[in-house]
Tab-separated table of C-alpha atoms and ligand atoms in Angstrom:
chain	number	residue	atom	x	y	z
A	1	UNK	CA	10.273	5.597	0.787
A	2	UNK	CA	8.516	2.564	1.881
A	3	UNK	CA	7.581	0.115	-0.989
A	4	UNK	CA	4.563	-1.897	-0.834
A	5	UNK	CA	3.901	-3.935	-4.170
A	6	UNK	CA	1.283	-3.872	-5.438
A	7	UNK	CA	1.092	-6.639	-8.501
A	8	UNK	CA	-0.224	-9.503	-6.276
A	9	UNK	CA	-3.897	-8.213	-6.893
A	10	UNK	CA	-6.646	-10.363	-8.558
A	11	UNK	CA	-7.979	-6.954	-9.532
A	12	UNK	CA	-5.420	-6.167	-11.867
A	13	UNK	CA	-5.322	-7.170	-15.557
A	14	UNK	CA	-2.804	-7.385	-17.880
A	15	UNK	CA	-4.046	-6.579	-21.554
A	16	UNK	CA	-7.532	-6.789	-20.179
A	17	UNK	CA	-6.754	-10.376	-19.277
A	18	UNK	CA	-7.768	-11.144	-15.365
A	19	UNK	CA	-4.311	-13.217	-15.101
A	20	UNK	CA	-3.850	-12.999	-11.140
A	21	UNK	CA	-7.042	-13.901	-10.629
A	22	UNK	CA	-6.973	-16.827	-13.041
A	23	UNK	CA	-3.459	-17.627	-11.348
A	24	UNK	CA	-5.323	-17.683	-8.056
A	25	UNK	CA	-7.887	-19.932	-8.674
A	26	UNK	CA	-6.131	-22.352	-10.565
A	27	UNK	CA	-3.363	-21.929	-7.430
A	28	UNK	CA	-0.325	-21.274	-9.597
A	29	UNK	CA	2.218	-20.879	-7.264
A	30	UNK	CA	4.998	-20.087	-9.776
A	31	UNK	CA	2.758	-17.569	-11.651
A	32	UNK	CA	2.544	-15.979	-7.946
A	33	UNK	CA	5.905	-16.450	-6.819
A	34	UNK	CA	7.124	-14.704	-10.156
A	35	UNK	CA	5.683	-11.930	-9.623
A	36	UNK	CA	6.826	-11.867	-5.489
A	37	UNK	CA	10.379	-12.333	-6.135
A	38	UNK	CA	10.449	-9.553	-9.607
A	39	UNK	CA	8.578	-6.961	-6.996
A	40	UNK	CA	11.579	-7.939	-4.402
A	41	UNK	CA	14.105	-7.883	-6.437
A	42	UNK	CA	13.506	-4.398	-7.631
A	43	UNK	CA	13.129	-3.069	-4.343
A	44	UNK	CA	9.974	-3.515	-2.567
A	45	UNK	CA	10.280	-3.900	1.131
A	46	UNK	CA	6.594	-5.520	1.748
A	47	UNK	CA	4.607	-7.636	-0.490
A	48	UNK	CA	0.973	-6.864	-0.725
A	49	UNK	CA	-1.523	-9.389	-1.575
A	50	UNK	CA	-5.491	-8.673	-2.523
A	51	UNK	CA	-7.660	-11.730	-3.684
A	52	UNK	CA	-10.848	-9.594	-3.328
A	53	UNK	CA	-12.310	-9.947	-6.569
A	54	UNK	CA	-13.152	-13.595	-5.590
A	55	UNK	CA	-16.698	-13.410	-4.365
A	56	UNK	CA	-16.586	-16.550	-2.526
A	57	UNK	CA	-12.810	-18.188	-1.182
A	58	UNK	CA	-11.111	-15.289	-0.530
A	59	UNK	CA	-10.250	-16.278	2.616
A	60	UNK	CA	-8.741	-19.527	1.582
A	61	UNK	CA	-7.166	-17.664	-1.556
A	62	UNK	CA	-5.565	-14.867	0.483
A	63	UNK	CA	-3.823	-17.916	3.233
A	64	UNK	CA	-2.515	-19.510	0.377
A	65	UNK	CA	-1.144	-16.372	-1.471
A	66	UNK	CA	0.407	-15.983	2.038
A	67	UNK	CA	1.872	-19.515	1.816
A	68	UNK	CA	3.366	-18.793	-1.524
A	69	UNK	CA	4.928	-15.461	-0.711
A	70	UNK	CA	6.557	-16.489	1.986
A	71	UNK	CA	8.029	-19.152	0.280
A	72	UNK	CA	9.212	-16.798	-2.835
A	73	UNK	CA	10.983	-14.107	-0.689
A	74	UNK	CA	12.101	-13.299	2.623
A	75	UNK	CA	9.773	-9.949	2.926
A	76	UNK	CA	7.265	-9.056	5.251
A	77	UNK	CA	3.814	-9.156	3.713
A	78	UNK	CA	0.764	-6.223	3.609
A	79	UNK	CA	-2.513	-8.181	3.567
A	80	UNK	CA	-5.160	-6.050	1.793
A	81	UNK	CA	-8.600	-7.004	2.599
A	82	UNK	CA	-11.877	-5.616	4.380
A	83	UNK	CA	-12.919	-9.263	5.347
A	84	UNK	CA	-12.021	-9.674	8.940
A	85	UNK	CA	-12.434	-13.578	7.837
A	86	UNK	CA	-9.963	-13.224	5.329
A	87	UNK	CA	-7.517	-11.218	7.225
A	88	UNK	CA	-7.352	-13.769	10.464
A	89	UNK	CA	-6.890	-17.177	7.988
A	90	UNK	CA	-4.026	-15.422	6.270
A	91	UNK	CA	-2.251	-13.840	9.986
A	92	UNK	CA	-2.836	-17.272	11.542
A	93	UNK	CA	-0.541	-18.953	8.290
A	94	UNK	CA	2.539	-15.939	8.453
A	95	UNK	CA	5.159	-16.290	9.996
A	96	UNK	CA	6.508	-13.035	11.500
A	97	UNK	CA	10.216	-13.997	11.461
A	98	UNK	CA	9.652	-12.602	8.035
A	99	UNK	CA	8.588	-9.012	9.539
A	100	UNK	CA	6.511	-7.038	10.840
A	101	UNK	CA	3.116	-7.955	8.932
A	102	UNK	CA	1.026	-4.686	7.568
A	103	UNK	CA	-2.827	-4.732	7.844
A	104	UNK	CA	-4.196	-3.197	4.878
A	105	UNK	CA	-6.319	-1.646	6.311
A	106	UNK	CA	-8.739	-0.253	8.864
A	107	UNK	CA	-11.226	2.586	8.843
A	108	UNK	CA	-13.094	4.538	11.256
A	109	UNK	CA	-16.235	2.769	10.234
A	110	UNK	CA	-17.372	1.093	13.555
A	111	UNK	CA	-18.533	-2.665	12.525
A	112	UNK	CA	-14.722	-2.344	10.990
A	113	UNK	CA	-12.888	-0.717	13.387
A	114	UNK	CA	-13.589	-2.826	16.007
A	115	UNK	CA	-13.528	-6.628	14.128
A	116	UNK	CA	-9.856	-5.212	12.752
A	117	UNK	CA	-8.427	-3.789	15.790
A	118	UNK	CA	-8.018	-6.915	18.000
A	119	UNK	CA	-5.524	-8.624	14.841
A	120	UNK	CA	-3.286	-4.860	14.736
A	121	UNK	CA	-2.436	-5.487	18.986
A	122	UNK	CA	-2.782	-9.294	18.811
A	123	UNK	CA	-0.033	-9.772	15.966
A	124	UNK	CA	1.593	-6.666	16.480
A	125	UNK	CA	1.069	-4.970	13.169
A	126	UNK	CA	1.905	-2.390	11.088
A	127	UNK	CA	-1.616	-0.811	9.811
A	128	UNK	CA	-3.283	1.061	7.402
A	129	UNK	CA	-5.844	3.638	7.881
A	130	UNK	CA	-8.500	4.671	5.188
A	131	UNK	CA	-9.918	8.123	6.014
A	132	UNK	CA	-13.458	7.065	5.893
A	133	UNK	CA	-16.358	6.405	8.423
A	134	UNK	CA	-19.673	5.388	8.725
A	135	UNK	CA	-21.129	8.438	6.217
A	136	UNK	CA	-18.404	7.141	3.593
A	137	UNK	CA	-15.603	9.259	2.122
A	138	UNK	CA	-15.635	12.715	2.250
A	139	UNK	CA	-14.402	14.791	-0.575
A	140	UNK	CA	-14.053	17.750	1.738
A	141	UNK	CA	-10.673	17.697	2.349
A	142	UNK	CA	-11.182	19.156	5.984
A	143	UNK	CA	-13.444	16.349	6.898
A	144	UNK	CA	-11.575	13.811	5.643
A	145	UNK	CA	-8.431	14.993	7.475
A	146	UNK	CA	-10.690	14.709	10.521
A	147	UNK	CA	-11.276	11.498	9.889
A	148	UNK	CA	-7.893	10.336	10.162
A	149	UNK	CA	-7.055	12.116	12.965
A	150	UNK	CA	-10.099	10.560	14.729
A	151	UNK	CA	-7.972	7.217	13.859
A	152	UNK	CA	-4.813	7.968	14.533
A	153	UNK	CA	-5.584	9.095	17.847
A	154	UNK	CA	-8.058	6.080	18.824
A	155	UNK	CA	-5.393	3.657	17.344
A	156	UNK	CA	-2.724	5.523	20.020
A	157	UNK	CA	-4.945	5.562	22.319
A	158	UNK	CA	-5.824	1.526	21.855
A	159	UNK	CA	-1.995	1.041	22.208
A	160	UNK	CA	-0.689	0.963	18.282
A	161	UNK	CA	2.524	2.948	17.966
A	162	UNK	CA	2.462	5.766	16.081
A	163	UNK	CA	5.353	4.555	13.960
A	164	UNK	CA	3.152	1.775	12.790
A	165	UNK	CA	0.573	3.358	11.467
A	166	UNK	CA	0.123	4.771	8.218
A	167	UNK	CA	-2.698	6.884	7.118
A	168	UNK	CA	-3.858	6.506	3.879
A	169	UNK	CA	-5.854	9.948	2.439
A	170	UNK	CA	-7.203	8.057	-0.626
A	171	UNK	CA	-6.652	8.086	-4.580
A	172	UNK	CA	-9.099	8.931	-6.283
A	173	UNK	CA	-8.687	8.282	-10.495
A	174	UNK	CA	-7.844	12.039	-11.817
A	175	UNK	CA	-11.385	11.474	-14.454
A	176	UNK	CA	-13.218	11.233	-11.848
A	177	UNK	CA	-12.951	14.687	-10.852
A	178	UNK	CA	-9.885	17.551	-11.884
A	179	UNK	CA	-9.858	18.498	-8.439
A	180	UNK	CA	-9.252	14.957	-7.225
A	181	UNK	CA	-5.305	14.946	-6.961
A	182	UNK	CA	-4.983	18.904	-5.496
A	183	UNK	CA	-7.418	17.643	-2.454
A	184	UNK	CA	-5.055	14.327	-1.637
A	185	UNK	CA	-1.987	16.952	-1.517
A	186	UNK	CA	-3.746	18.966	0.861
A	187	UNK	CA	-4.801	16.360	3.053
A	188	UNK	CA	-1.225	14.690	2.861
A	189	UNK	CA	1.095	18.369	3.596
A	190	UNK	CA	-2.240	19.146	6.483
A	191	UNK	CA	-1.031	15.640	8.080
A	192	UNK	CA	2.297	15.666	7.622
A	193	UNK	CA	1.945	19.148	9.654
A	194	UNK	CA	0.270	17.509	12.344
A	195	UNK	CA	1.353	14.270	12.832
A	196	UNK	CA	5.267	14.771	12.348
A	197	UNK	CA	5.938	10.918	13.555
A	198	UNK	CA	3.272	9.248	11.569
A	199	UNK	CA	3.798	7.736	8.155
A	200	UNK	CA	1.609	8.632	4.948
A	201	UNK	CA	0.919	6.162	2.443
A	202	UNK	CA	-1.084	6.096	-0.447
A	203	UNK	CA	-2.375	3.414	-3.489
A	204	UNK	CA	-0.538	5.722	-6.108
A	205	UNK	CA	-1.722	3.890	-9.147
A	206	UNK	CA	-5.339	4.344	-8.600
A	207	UNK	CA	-4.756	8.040	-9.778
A	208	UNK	CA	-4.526	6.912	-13.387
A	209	UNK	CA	-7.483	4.179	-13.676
A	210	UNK	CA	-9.720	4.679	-16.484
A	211	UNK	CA	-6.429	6.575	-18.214
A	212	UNK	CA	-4.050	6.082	-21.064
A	213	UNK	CA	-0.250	6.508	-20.333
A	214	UNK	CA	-0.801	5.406	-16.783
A	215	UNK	CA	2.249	5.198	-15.368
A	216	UNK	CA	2.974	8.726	-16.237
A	217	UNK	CA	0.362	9.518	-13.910
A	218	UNK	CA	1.460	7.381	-11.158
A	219	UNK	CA	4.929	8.769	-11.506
A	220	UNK	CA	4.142	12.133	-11.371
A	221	UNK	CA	1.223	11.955	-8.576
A	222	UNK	CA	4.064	10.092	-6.622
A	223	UNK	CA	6.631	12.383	-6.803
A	224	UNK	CA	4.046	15.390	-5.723
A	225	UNK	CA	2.923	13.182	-2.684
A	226	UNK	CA	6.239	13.000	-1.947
A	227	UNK	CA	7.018	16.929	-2.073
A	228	UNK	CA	4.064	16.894	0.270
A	229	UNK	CA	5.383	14.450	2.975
A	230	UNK	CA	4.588	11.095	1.998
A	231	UNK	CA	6.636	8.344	2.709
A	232	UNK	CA	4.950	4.718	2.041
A	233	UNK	CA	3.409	3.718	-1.751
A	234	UNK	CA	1.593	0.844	-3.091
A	235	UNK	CA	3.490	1.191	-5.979
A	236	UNK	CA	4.074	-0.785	-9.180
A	237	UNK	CA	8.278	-1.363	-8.262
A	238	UNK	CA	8.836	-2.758	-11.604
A	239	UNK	CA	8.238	0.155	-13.300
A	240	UNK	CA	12.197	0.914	-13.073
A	241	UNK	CA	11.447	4.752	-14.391
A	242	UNK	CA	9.168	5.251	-10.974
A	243	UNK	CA	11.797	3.492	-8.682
A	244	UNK	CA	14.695	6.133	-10.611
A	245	UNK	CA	12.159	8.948	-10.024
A	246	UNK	CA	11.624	7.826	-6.212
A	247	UNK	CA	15.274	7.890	-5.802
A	248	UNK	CA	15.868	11.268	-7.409
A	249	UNK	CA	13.175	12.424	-5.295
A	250	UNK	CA	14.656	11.365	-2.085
A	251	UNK	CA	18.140	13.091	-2.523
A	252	UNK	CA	16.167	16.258	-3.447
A	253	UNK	CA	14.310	16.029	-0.735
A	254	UNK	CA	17.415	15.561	1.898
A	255	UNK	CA	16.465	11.673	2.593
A	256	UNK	CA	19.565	10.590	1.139
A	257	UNK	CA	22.737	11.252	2.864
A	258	UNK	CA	25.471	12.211	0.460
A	259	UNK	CA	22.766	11.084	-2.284
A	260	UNK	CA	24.915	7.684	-1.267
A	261	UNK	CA	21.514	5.975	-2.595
A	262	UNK	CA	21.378	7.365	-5.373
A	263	UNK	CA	24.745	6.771	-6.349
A	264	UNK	CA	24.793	3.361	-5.081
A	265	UNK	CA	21.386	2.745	-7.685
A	266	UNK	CA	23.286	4.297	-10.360
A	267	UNK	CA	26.694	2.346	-10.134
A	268	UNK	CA	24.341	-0.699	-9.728
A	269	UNK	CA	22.994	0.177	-13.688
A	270	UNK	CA	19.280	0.975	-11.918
A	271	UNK	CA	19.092	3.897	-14.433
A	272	UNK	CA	20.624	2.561	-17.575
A	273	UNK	CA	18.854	2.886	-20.325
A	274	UNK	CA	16.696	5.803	-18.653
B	301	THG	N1	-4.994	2.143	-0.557
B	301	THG	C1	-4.734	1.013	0.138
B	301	THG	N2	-4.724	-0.199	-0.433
B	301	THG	C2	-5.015	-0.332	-1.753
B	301	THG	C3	-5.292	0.815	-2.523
B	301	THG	C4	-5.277	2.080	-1.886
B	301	THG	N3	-5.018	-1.560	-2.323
B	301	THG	C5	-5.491	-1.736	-3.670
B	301	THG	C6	-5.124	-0.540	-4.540
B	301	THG	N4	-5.529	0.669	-3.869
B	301	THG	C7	-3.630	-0.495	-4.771
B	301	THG	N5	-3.226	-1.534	-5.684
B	301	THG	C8	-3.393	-1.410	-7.064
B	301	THG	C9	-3.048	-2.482	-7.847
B	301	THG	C10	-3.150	-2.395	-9.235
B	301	THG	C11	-3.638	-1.237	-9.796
B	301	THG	C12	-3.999	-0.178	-9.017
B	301	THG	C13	-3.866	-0.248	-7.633
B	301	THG	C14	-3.798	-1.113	-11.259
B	301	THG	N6	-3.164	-1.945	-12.074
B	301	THG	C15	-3.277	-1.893	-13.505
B	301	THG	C16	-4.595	-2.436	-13.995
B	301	THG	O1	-5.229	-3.247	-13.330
B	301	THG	O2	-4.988	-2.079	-15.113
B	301	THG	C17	-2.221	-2.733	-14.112
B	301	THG	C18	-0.954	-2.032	-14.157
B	301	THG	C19	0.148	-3.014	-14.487
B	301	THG	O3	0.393	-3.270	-15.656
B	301	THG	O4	0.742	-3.519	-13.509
B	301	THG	O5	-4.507	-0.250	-11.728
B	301	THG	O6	-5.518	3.139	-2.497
B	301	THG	N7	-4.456	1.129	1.436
């Protein structure tokens, strides 16, 4: 599975405390860098970074986060934000000999769609879709799958590879409905059914906000996505018992030749202590 981590987030607190926001504005590059090279290290492939709590300098926030991260590690980097603003400042300052850079992410809403296409073909992205328009976000899980079929074929159609785009069918937090989690799995095994070459991603850890024992419900909404076809999280990758579970997963599933993953995790202690 594709790792995108997700700690580089002004959003997220730690004991209630906005830290990565407070890290942000004060432009601590070691708090920042800390947390890029712990996410590497334990197996995240990109690097996402979100500054949109900041009602004003996000753009400015989000090109220096990119400054930073590329400094910290030698991964490719998913820049979440709406802001089209944002989104150019921070492409203009990466450099892609560090990877293929992931848009996070376009919708089918129009005023969107079109200010975020022209950066997925200009810099040759990898990009997320959200499977929402201009009427919002279904909860219908037939409409919402129409939605993101509606992208994925404009998107093909416009030129993006199919490989590079990942369609997100949206976490919802379980208390905001019990029904919440059953309609992502549907929309996930519908596209996976349809679109055998496309990839399926989702923001796992939104499943538990508002929850206690969260990562429980991350780690077992991830490993039913999974069973379902999905192959891409915004995951937390330093929670070690997810990564073991991910692992597992994949030599259940037949993505692991020989389990010689799995193995390889093990032998490297990955599990000790489990
Ligand atoms: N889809 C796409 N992008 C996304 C999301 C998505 N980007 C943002 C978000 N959802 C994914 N990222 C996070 C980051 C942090 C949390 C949830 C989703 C989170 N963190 C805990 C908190 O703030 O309380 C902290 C957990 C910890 O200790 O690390 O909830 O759905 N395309």
């Amino acid at each position: 599975m594709l790792i995108v981590g997700e700690r580089i987030n002004t959003s997220r607190k730690v004991k209630g405390e906005p830290v990565i926001e407070a890290a942000v504005h004060s432009r601590d590059a070691g708090f920042i860098t800390n947390l890029a090279v712990k996410q590497f290290e334990a197996g995240a492939t990109y690097i996402d970074i979100n500054a949109g709590t900041l009602t004003s300098g996000e753009p400015e926030a989000l090109e220096w986060l990119t400054n930073v991260v590329m400094e910290a590690v030698d991964a490719p980097i998913s820049f979440d934000t709406p802001n089209p603003v944002a989104l150019e400042l921070a492409l203009k300052a990466y450099d892609p000999a560090k990877g293929q850079p992931l848009i996070n992410s376009i919708t089918a809403e129009s005023e969107r769609y079109e200010k975020i296409l022209p950066f997925v073909l200009e810099y040759k992205a990898k990009v997320i879709t959200l499977a929402m328009d201009d009427s919002g976000i279904q909860s219908d899980p037939e409409k919402r799958l129409s939605v993101a079929r509606k992208l994925v074929q404009d998107l093909t159609a416009a030129g993006v590879k199919l490989e590079d785009i990942y369609v997100d069918p949206l976490t919802f937090p379980i208390g905001t409905g019990s029904d919440v989690a059953v309609t992502m799995l549907d929309i996930i095994e519908k596209l996976r059914a349809e679109f055998a070459g496309v990839h399926i991603i989702a923001g796992l850890s939104n499943i538990s906000h508002g929850m206690p024992a969260r990562k429980l419900l991350n780690q077992a909404m991830t490993i039913l996505c999974m069973g379902k076809g999905l192959d891409a999280g915004i995951v937390d990758p330093n929670d070690r018992y997810l990564m073991a579970l991910i692992a597992a997963t994949e030599s259940l599933l037949g993505l692991d030749e020989y389990c010689m993953n799995y193995i390889s995790m093990s032998r490297g202690g990955a599990f000790e202590g489990l």
